Tab-separated table of C-alpha atoms in Angstrom:
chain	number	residue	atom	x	y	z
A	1	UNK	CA	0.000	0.000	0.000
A	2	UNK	CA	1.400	3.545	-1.118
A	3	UNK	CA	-1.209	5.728	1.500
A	4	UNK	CA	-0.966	9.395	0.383
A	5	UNK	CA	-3.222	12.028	2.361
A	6	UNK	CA	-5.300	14.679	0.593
A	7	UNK	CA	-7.229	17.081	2.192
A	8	UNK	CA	-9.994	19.023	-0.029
A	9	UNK	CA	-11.178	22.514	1.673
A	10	UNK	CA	-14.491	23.435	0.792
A	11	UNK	CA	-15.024	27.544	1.897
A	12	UNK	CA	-17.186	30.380	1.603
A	13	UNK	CA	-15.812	32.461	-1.363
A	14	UNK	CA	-16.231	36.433	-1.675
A	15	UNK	CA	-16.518	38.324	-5.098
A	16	UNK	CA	-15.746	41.690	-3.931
A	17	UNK	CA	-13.059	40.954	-1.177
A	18	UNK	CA	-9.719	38.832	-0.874
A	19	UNK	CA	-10.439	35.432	0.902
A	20	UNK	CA	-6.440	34.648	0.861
A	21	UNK	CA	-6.481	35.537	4.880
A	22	UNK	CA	-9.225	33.522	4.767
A	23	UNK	CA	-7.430	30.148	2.778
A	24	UNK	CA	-4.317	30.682	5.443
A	25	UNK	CA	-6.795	30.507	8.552
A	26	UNK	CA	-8.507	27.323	7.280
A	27	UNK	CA	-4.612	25.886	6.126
A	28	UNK	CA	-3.452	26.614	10.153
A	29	UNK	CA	-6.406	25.052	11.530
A	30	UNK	CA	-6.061	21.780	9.068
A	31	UNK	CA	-2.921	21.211	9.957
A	32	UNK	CA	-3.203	21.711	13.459
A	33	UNK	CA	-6.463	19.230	13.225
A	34	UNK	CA	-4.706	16.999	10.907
A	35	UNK	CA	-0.790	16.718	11.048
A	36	UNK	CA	-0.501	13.499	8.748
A	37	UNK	CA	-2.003	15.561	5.962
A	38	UNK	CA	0.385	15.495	2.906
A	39	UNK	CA	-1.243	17.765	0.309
A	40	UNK	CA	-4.053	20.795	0.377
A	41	UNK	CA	-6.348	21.295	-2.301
A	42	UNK	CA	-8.354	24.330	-2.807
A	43	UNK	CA	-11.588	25.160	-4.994
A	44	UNK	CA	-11.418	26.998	-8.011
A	45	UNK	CA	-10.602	30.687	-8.426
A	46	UNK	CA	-10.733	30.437	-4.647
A	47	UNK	CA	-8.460	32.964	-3.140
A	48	UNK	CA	-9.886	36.070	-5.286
A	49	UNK	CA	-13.372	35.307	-6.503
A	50	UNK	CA	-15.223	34.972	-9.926
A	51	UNK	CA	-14.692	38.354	-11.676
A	52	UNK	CA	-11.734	38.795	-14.051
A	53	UNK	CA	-10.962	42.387	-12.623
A	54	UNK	CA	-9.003	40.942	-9.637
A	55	UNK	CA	-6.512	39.414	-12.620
A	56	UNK	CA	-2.716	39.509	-11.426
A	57	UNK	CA	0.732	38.679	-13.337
A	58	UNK	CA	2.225	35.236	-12.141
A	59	UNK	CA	4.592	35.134	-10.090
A	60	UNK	CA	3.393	37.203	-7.517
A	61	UNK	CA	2.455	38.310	-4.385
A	62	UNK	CA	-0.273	35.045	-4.022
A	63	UNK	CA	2.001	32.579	-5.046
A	64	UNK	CA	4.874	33.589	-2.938
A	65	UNK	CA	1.993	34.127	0.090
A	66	UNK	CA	0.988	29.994	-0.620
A	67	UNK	CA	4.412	28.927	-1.272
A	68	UNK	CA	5.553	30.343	2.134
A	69	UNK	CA	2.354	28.357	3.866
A	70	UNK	CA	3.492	25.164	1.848
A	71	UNK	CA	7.028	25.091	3.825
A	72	UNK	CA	6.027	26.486	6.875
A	73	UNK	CA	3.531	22.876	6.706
A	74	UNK	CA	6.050	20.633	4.677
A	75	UNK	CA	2.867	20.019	2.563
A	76	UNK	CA	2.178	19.884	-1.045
A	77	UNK	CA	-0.391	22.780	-1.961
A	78	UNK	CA	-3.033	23.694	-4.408
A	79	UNK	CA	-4.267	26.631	-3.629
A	80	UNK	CA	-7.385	26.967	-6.296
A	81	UNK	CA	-6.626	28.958	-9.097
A	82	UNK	CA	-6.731	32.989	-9.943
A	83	UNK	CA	-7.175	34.571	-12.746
A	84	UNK	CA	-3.829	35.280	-14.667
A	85	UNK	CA	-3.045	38.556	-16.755
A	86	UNK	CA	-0.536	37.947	-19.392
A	87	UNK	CA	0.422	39.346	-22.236
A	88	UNK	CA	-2.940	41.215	-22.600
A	89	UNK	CA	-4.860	38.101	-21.943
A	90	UNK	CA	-6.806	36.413	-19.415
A	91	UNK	CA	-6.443	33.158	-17.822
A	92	UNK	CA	-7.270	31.041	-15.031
A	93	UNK	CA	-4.697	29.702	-13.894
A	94	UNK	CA	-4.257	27.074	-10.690
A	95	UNK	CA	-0.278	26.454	-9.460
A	96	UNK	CA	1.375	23.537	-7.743
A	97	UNK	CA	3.795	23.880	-5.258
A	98	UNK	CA	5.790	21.323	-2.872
A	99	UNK	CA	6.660	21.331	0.728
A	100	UNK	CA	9.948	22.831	-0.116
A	101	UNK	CA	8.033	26.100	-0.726
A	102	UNK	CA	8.980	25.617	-4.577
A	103	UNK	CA	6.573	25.909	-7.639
A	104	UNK	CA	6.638	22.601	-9.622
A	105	UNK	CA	3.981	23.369	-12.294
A	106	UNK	CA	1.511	25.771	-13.179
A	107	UNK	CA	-1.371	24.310	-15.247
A	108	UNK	CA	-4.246	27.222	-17.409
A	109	UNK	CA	-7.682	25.855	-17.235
A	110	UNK	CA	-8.295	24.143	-20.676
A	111	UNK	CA	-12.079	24.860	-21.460
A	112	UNK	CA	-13.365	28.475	-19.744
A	113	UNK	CA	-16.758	28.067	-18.854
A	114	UNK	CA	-18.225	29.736	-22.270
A	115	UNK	CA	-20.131	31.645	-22.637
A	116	UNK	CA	-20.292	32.839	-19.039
A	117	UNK	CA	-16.342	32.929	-18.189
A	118	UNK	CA	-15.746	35.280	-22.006
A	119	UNK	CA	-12.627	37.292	-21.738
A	120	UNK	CA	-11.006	34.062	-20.318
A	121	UNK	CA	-8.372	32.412	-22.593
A	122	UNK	CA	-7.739	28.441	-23.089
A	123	UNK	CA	-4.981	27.393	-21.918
A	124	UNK	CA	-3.007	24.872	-24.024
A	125	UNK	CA	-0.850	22.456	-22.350
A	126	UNK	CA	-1.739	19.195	-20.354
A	127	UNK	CA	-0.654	19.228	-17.178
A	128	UNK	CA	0.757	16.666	-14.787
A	129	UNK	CA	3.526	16.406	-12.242
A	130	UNK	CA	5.085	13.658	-9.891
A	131	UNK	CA	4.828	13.386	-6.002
A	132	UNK	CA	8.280	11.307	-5.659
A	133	UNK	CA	7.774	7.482	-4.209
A	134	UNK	CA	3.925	7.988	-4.725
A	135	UNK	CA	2.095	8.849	-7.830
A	136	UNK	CA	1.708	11.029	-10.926
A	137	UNK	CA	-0.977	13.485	-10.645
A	138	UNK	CA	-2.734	15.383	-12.913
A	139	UNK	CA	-4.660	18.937	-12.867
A	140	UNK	CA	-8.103	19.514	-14.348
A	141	UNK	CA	-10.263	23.074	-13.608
A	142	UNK	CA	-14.162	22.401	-13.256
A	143	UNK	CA	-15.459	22.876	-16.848
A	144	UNK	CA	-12.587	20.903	-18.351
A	145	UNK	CA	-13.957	17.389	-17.109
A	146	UNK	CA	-16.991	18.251	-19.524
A	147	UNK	CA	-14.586	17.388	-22.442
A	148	UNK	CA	-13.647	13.300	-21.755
A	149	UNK	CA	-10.551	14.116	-23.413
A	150	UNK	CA	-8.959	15.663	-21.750
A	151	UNK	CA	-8.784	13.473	-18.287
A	152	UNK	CA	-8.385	10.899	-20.856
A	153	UNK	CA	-4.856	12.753	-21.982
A	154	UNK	CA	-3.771	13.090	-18.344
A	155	UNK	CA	-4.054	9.279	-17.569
A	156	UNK	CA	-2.514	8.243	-20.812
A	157	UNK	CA	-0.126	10.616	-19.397
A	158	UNK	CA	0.047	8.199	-16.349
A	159	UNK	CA	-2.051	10.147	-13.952
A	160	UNK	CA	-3.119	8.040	-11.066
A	161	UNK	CA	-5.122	10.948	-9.235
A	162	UNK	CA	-6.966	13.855	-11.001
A	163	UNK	CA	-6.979	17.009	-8.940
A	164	UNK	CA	-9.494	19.018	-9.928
A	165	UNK	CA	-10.362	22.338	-8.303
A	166	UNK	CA	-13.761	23.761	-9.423
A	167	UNK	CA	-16.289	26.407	-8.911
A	168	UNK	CA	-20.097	25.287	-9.349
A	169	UNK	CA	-23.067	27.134	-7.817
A	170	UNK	CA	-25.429	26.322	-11.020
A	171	UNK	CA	-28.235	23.840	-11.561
A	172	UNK	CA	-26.123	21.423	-13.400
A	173	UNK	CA	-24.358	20.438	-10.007
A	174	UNK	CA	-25.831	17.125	-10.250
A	175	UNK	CA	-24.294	16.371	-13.275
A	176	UNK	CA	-21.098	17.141	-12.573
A	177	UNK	CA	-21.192	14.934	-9.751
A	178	UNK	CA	-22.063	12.219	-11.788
A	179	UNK	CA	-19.458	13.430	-14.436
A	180	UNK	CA	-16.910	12.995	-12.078
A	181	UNK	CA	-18.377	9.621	-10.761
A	182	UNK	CA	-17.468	8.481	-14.679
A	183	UNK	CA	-14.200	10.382	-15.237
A	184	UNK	CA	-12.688	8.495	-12.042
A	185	UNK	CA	-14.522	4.855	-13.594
A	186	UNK	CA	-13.395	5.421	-17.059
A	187	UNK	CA	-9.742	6.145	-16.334
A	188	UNK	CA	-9.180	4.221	-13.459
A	189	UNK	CA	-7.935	6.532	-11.047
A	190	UNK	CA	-8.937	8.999	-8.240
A	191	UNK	CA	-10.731	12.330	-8.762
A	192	UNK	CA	-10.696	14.881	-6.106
A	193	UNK	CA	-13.258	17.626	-6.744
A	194	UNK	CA	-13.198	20.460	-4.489
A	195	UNK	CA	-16.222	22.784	-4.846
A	196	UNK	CA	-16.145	26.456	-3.212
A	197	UNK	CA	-19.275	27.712	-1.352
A	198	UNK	CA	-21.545	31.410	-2.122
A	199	UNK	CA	-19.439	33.368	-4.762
A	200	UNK	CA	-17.458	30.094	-4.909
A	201	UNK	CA	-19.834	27.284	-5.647
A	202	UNK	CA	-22.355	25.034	-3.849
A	203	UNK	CA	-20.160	23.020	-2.458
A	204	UNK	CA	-21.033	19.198	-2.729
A	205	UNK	CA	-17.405	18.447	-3.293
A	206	UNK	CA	-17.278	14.679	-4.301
A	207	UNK	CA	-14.147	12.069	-3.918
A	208	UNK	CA	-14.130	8.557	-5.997
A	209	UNK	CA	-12.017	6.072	-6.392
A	210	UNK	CA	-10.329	3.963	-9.391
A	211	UNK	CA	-13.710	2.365	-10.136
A	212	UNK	CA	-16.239	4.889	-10.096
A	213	UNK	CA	-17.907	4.981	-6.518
A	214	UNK	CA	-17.931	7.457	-4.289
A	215	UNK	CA	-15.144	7.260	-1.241
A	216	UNK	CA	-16.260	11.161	0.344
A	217	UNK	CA	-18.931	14.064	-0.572
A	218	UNK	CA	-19.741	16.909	0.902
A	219	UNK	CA	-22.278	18.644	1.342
A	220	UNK	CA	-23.576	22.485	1.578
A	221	UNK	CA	-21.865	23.903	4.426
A	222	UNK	CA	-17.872	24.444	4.890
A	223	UNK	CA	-16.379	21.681	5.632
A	224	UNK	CA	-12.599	20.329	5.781
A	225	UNK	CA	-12.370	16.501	4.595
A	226	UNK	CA	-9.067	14.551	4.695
A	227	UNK	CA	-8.790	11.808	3.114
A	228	UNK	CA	-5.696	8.649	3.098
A	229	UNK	CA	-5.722	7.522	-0.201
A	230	UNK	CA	-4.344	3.749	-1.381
A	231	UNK	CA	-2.745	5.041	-4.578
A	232	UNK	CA	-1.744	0.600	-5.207
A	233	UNK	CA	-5.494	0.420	-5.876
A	234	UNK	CA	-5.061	2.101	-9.321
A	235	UNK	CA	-2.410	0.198	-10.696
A	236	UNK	CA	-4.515	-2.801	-9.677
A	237	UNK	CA	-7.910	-1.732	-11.213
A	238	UNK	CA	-5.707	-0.877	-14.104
A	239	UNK	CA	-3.982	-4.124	-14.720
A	240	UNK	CA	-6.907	-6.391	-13.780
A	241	UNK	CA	-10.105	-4.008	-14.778
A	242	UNK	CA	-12.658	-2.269	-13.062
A	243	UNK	CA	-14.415	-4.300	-10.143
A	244	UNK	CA	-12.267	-6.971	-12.041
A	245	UNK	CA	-14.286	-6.494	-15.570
A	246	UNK	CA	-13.904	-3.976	-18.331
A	247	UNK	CA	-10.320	-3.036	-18.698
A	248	UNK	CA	-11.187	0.545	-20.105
A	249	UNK	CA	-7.445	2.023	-20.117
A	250	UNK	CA	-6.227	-0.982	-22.286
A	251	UNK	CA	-9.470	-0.907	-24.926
A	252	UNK	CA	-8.759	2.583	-25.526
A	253	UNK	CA	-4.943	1.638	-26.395
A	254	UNK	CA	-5.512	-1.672	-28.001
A	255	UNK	CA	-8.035	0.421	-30.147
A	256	UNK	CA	-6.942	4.252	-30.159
A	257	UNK	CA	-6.244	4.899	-34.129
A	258	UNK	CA	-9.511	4.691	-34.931
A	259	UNK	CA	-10.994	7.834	-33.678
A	260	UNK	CA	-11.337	9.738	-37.126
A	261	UNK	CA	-12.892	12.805	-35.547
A	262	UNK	CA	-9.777	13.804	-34.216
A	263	UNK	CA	-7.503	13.692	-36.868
A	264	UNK	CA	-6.179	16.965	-38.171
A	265	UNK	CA	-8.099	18.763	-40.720
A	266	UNK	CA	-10.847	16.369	-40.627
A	267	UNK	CA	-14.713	18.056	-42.260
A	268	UNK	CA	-17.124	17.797	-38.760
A	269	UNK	CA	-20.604	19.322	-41.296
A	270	UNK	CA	-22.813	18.333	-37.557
A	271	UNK	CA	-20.987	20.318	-36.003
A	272	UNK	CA	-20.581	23.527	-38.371
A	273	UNK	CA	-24.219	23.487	-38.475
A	274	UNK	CA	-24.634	24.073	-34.660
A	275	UNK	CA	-23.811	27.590	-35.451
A	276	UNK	CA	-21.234	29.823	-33.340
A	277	UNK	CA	-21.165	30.000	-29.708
A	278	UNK	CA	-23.529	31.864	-28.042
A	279	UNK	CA	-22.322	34.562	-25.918
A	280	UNK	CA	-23.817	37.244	-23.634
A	281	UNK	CA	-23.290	40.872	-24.096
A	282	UNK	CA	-23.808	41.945	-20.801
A	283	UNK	CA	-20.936	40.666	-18.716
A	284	UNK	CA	-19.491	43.907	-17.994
A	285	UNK	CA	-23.187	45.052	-15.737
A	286	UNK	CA	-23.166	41.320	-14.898
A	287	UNK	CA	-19.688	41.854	-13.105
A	288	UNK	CA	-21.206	45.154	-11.166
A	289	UNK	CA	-24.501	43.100	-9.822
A	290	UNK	CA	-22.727	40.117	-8.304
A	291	UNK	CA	-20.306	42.961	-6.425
A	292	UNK	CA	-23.679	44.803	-5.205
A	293	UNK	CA	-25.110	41.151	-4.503
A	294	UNK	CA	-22.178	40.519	-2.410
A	295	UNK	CA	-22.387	43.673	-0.161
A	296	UNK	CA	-25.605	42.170	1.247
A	297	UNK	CA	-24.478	38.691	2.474
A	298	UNK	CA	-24.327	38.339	6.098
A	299	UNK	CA	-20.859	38.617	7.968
A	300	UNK	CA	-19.269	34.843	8.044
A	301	UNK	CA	-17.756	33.408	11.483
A	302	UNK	CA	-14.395	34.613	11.277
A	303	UNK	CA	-13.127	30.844	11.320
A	304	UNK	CA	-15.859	29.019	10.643
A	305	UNK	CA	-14.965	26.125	13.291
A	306	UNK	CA	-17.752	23.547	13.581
A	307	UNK	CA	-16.617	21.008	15.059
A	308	UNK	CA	-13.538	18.371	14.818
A	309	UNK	CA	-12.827	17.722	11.471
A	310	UNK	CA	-15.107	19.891	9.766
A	311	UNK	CA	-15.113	23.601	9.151
């Protein structure tokens, strides 16, 4: 057994104010609750909120804040994901860093939310890194699971656990939960979803294992939820198939030049004759309601302590 211990934090996230005070409170009191923890993972766009004004350059003052909490806890840390200004774009951008204090990767959400995250750039690359002696992980951000490919790419990359930060307070919650249910069954590995709460999300935050079912989820309230994950039992479903049936990892290989859709240059007429995206035109007075939506939510508990093992 290779046990590896993840601990999802599922908070109350503000559109109009920093919560990064906020994300170092809740990363004290885990670690103080829960020593043994060996990595942090935050929800998406997290530590600033859903509106592209609060866009920074990366580095900067955020990721040298989180890398400073990673050492001081000898932990690894994802801390969400912010919205990145670069080059006169947009992106949204979630960073990994280890318990040296050191940035390993940085990965930029894939698929924006369209057409309600517009002004947000794809990102390009696939992203996965290695957590020495245990596993290979890969990063996915909330709308990218939508798109089978690409956790598809990450464990044909070899990764064994999909982290995936993301930021869901819409009526398709349900889905997602079942998305991620199949994404964790299909590629034979873990997926750790961490939802945000208000601003952020409606929480629900779901963990499954290498065959599909569900090992933790949340549910509307803050919450903390560590979790001591057997990362053996996805070479094993792997090798020998899910539940000991359908081997779906060694199908796709056995089978993966025949997927004519994706090959360069290829005519898709069903899909030209969708039409373009649609997108609002509004975004801009959408941005300036959710800020005057936000200035009437009650004042949170400072720490928002429930109990043992929950926040």
């Amino acid at each position: 057994m290779t046990p590896f211990a993840i601990a999802g934090i599922q908070m109350k996230v503000s559109a109009v104010a920093s919560n990064v005070e906020m994300m170092k409170l809740k990363l004290n009191i885990t670690m103080s609750l829960y020593p043994w923890v060996d990595m942090v993972v935050f929800s998406e766009l997290c530590a600033y909120g859903p509106l592209t004004h609060t866009a920074q350059e990366i580095p900067g003052n955020f990721e040298r804040e989180m890398q400073a909490m990673a050492k001081k806890h000898g932990i690894w840390l994802l801390p969400g994901s912010i919205f990145e200004k670069s080059e006169g774009k947009i992106y949204n951008t979630a960073t990994v860093i280890n318990p040296e204090g050191e940035i390993v990767t940085r990965y930029r959400k894939m698929f924006p939310f369209y057409p309600y995250e517009l002004g947000v750039t794809p990102g390009s690359d696939f992203c996965v890194f290695d957590v020495p002696g245990v596993a290979r992980f890969g990063i996915s951000i909330c709308y990218d699971m939508w798109f089978p490919e690409t956790v598809r790419t990450l464990a044909v990359m070899g990764a064994e656990v999909i982290l995936h930060p993301t930021m869901t307070g819409t009526i398709d919650r349900d889905i997602e939960l079942s998305i991620v249910r199949a994404m964790a069954a299909v590629n034979q590995c873990y997926f750790f979803d961490v939802n945000g709460l208000e601003s952020g999300g409606n929480g629900r935050s779901l963990v499954c294992g290498p065959d599909g079912r569900v090992i933790y989820q949340a549910e509307g309230n803050e919450e903390i939820f560590p979790l001591e994950l057997n990362i053996d039992r996805v070479k094993r479903s792997r090798e020998l198939g899910v539940l000991r049936l359908g081997q779906p990892l060694k199908s796709f290989r056995d089978h993966i030049g025949q997927f004519g859709i994706y090959q360069h240059g290829v005519q898709l007429p069903y899909l030209n004759s969708l039409g373009p995206l649609i997108k609002p035109t509004n975004l801009d007075n959408l941005a300036k309601l959710k800020m005057e939506e936000n200035k009437y939510e009650p004042p949170s508990n400072p720490t928002g302590y429930k109990g043992f093992g929950e926040l």
